mmCIF file of C-alpha atoms (C1' of nucleotides) in Angstrom:
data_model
loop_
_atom_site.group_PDB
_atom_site.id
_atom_site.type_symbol
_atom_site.label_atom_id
_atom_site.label_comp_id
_atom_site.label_asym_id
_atom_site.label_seq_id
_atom_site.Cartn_x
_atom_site.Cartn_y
_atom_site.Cartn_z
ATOM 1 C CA UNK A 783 31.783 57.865 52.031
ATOM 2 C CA UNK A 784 34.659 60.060 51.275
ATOM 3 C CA UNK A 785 35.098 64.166 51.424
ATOM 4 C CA UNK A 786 34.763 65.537 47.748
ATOM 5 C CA UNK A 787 38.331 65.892 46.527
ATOM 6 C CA UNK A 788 39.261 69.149 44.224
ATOM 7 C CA UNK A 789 38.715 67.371 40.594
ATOM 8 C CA UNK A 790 35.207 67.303 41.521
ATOM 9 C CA UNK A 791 34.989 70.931 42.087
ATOM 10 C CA UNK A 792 37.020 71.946 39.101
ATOM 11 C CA UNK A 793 34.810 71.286 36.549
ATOM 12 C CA UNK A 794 32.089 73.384 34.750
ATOM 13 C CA UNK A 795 29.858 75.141 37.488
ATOM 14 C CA UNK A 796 26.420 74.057 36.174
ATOM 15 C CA UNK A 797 27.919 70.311 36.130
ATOM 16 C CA UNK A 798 28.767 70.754 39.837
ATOM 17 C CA UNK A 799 25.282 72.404 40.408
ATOM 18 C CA UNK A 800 23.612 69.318 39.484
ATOM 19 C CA UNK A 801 25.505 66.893 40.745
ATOM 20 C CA UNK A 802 25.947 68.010 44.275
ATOM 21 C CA UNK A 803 22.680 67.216 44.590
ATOM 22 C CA UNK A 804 22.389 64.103 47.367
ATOM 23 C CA UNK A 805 25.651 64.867 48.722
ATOM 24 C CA UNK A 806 26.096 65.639 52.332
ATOM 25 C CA UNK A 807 26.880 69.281 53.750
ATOM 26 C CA UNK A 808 28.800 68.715 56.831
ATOM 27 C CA UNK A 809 29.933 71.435 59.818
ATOM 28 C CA UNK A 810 31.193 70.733 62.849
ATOM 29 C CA UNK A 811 28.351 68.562 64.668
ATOM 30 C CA UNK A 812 25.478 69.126 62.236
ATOM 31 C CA UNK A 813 25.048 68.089 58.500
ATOM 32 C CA UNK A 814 22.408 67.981 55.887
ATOM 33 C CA UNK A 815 21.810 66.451 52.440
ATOM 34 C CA UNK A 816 21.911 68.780 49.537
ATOM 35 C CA UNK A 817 18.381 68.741 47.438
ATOM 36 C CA UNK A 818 18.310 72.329 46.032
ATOM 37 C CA UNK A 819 21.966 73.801 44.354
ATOM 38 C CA UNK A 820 21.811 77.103 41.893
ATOM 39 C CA UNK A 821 24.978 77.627 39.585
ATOM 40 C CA UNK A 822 25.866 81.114 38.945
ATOM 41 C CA UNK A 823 28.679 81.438 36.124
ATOM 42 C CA UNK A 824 30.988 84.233 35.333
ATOM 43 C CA UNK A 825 31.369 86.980 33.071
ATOM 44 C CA UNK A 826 28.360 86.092 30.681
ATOM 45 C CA UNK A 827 25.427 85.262 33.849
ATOM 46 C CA UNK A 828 24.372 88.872 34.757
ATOM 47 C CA UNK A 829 22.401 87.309 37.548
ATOM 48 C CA UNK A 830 26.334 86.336 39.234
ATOM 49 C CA UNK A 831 28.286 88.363 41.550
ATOM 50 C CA UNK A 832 31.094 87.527 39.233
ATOM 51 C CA UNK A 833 29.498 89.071 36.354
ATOM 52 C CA UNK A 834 30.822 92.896 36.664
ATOM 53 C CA UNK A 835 34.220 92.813 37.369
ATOM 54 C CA UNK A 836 36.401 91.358 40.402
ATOM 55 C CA UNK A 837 35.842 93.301 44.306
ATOM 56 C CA UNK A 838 37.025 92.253 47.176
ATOM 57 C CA UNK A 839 33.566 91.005 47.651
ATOM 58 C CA UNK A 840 33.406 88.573 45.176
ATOM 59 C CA UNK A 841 36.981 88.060 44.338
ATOM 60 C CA UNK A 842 36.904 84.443 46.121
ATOM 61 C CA UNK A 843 34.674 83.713 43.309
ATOM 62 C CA UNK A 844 38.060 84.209 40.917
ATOM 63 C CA UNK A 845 39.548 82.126 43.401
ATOM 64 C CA UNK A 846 40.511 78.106 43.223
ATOM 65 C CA UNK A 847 37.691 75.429 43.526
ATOM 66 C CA UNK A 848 36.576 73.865 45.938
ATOM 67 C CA UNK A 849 36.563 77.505 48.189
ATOM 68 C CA UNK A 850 33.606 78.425 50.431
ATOM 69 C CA UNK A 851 32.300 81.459 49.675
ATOM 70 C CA UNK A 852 29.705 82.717 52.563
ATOM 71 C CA UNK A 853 28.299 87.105 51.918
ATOM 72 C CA UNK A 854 25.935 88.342 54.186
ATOM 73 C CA UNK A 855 22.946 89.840 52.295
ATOM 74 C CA UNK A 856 19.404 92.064 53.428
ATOM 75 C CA UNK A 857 21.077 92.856 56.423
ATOM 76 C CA UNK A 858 19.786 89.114 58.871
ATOM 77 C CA UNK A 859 20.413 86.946 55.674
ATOM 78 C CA UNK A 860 23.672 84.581 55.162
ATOM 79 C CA UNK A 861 24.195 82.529 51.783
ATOM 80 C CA UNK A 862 26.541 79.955 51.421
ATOM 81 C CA UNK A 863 28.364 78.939 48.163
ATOM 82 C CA UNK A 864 30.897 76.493 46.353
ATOM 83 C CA UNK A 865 33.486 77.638 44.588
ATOM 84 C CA UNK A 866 33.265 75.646 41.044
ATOM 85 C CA UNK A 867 34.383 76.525 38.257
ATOM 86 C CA UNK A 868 37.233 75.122 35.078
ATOM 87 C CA UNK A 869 40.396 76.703 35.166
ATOM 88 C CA UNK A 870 40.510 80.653 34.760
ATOM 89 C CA UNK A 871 37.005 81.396 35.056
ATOM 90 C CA UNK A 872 34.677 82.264 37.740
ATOM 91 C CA UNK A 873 31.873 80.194 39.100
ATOM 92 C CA UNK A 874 30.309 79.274 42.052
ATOM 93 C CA UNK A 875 27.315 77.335 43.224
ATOM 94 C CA UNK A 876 24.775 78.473 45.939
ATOM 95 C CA UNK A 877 23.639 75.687 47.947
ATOM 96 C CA UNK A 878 20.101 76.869 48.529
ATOM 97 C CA UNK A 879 18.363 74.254 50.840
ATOM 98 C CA UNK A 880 19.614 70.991 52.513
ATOM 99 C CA UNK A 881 17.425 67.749 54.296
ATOM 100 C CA UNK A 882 18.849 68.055 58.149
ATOM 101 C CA UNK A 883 20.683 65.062 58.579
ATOM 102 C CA UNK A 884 22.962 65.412 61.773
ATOM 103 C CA UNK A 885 22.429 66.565 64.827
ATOM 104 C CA UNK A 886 18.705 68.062 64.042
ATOM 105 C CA UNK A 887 18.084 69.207 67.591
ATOM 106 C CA UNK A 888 21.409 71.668 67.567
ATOM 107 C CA UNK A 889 19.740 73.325 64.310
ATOM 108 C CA UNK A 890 16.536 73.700 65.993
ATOM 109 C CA UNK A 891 18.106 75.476 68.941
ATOM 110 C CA UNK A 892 19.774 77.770 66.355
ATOM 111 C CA UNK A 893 16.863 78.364 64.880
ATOM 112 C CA UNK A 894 14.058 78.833 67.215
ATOM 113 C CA UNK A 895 11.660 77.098 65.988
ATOM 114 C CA UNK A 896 10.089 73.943 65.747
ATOM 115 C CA UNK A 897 8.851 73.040 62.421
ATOM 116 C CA UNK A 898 11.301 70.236 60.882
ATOM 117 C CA UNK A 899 10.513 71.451 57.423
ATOM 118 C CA UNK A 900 11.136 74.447 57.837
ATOM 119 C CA UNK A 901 14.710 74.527 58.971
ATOM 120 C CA UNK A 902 17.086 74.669 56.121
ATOM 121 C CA UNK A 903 14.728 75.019 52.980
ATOM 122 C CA UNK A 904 16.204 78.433 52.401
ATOM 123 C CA UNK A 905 19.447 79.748 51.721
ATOM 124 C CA UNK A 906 19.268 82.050 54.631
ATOM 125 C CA UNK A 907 17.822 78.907 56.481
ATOM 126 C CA UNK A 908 20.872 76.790 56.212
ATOM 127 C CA UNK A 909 23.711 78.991 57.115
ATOM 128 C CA UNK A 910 21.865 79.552 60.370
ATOM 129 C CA UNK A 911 20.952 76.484 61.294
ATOM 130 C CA UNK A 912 24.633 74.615 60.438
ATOM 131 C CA UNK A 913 26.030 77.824 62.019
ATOM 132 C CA UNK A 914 27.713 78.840 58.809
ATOM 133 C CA UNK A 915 28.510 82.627 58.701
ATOM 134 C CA UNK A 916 31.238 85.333 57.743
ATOM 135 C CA UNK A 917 34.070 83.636 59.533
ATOM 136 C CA UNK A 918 33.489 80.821 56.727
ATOM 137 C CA UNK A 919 34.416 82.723 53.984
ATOM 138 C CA UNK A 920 37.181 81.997 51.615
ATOM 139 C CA UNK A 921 38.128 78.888 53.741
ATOM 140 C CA UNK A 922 38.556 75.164 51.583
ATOM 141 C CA UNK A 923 36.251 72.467 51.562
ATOM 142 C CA UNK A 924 38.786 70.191 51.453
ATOM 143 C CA UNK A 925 40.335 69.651 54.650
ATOM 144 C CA UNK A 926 37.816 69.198 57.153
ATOM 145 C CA UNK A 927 35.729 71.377 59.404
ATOM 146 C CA UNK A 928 33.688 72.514 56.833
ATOM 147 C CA UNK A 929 32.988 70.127 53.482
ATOM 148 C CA UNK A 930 31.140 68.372 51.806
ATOM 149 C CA UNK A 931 31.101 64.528 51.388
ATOM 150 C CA UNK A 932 30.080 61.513 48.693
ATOM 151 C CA UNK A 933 27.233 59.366 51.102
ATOM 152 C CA UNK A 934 27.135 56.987 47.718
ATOM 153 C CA UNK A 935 23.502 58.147 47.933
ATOM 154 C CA UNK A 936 21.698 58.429 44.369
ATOM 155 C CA UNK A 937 19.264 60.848 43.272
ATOM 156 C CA UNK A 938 16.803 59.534 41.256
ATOM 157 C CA UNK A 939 14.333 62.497 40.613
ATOM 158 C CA UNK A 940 16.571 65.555 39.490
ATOM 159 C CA UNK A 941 14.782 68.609 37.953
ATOM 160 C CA UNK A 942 15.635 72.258 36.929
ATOM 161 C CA UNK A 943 14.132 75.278 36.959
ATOM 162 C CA UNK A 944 14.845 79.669 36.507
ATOM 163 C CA UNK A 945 16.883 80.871 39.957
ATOM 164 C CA UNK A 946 14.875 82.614 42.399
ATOM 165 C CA UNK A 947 15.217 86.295 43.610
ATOM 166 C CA UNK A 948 17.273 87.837 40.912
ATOM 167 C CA UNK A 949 16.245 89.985 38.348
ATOM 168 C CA UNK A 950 18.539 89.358 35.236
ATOM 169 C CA UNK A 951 19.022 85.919 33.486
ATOM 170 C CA UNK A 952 16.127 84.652 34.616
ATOM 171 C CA UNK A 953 15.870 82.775 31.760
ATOM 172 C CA UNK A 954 18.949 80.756 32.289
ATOM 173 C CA UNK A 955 17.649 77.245 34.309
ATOM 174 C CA UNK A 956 20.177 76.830 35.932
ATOM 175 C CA UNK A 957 18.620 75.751 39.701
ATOM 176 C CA UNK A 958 19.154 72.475 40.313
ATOM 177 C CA UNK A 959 16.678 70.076 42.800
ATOM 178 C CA UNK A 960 15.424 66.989 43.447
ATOM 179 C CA UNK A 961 11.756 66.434 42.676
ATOM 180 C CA UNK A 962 9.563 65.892 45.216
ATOM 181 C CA UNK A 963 11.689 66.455 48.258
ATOM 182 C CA UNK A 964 9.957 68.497 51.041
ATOM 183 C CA UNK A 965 12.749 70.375 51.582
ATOM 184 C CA UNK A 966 13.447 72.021 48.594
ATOM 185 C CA UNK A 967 12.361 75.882 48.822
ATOM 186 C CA UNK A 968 9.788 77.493 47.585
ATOM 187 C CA UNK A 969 5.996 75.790 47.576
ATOM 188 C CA UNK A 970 5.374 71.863 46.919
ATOM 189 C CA UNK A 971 7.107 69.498 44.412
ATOM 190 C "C1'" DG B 1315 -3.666 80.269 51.325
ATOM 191 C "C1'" DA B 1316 -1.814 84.089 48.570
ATOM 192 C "C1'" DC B 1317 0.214 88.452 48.239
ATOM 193 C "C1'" DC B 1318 2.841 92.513 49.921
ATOM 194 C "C1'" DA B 1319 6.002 95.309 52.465
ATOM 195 C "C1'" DG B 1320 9.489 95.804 56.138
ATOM 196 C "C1'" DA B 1321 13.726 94.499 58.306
ATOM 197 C "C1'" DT B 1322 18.738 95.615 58.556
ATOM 198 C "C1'" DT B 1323 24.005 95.365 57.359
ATOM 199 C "C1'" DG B 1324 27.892 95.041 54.338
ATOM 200 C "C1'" DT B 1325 29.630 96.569 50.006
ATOM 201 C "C1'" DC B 1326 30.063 99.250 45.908
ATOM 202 C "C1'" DT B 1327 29.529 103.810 43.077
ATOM 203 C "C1'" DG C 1166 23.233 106.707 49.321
ATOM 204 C "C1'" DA C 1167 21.435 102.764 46.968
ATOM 205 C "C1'" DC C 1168 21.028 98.122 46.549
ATOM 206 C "C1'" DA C 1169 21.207 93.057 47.366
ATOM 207 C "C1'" DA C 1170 21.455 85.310 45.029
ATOM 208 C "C1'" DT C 1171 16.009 86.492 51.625
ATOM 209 C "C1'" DC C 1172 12.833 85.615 55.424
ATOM 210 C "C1'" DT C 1173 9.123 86.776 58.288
ATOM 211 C "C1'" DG C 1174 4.901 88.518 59.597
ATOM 212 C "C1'" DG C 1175 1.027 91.067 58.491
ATOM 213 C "C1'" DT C 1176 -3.336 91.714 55.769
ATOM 214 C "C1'" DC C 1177 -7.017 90.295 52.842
ATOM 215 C "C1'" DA C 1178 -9.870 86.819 50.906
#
DNA sequence: GACCAGATTGTCT
DNA sequence: GACAATCTGGTCA
């Protein structure tokens, strides 16, 4: 049970994607196991922010590793991402949907409602209901507060699949999930 | 249950 | 001014 150091960020994106599968999203009192991840690459994924050129938008995507990078999107709609990504390239990876794992009842109250499943199977879903929002931005993963941590649980069942709600490189699979989970977005396993 | 359109704000051209 | 890595609620079957 230890906080994910920088060397595991710092490595190619889609590698990151994958493997952050199972691990544990943690924010101040509430937390929630990773099941759905989508890696979004740099110059050569036209589905990624990064793809165009650097704004001050995206530029934390240029950034270092192991970054949070949290945009506000449809006008009600946070997503949250990793930066991930070699050296000198940009990269991050969009945590999509989580399995509430700490402190369920303070992500219910955020959320209003009282379906379980329906919490955090969402990327919109998640921020809210860990509380994740703008202030989040651009701040490391690697100190505390907000990170992410190694539970030394293993996923057995990993699968991939196209992204969902872009319109370019669709073809790229590059959404990462574990099979059968009930909280992985979209429709049933 | 499946499909469609509206909401609503920050950012870029 | 247009658009966006989404969610919700409505309508129709």
């Amino acid at each position: 049970m230890c906080v994910l150091p920088y060397e595991f960020y710092n490595r190619d994106t889609r590698i990151v994607g994958r493997e952050l599968l199972g691990k544990l999203l943690v924010n101040e009192s509430t937390a929630g196991i990773i099941v759905e991840t989508e890696s979004y690459m740099g110059e050569n994924d036209p589905a990624s922010h990064a793809a165009r050129k650097k704004t001050p938008r995206n530029s934390v995507m240029f950034g270092s590793s192991g970054v949070s990078y949290v945009y506000f999107i449809y006008g009600n709609h946070y997503c949250f991402n990793v930066v991930a990504h070699k050296d000198n390239i940009a990269g991050a990876v969009l945590i999509r949907a989580v399995e509430p794992s700490l402190n369920t009842g303070l992500m219910i109250k955020r959320r209003k409602i009282n379906d379980i499943k329906n919490l955090t199977n969402g990327p919109g879903k998640l921020t809210q209901a860990l509380g994740i929002n703008k202030k989040h931005n651009g701040i490391t993963l690697l100190k505390g507060g907000l990170y992410i941590k190694d539970t030394g649980l293993k996923v057995k069942n990993t699968a991939k699949s196209s992204r969902i709600g872009i319109k370019e490189g669709t073809e790229l699979l590059y959404r990462y999930y574990i099979k059968g989970n009930p909280f992985v977005s979209g429709k049933k396993s």
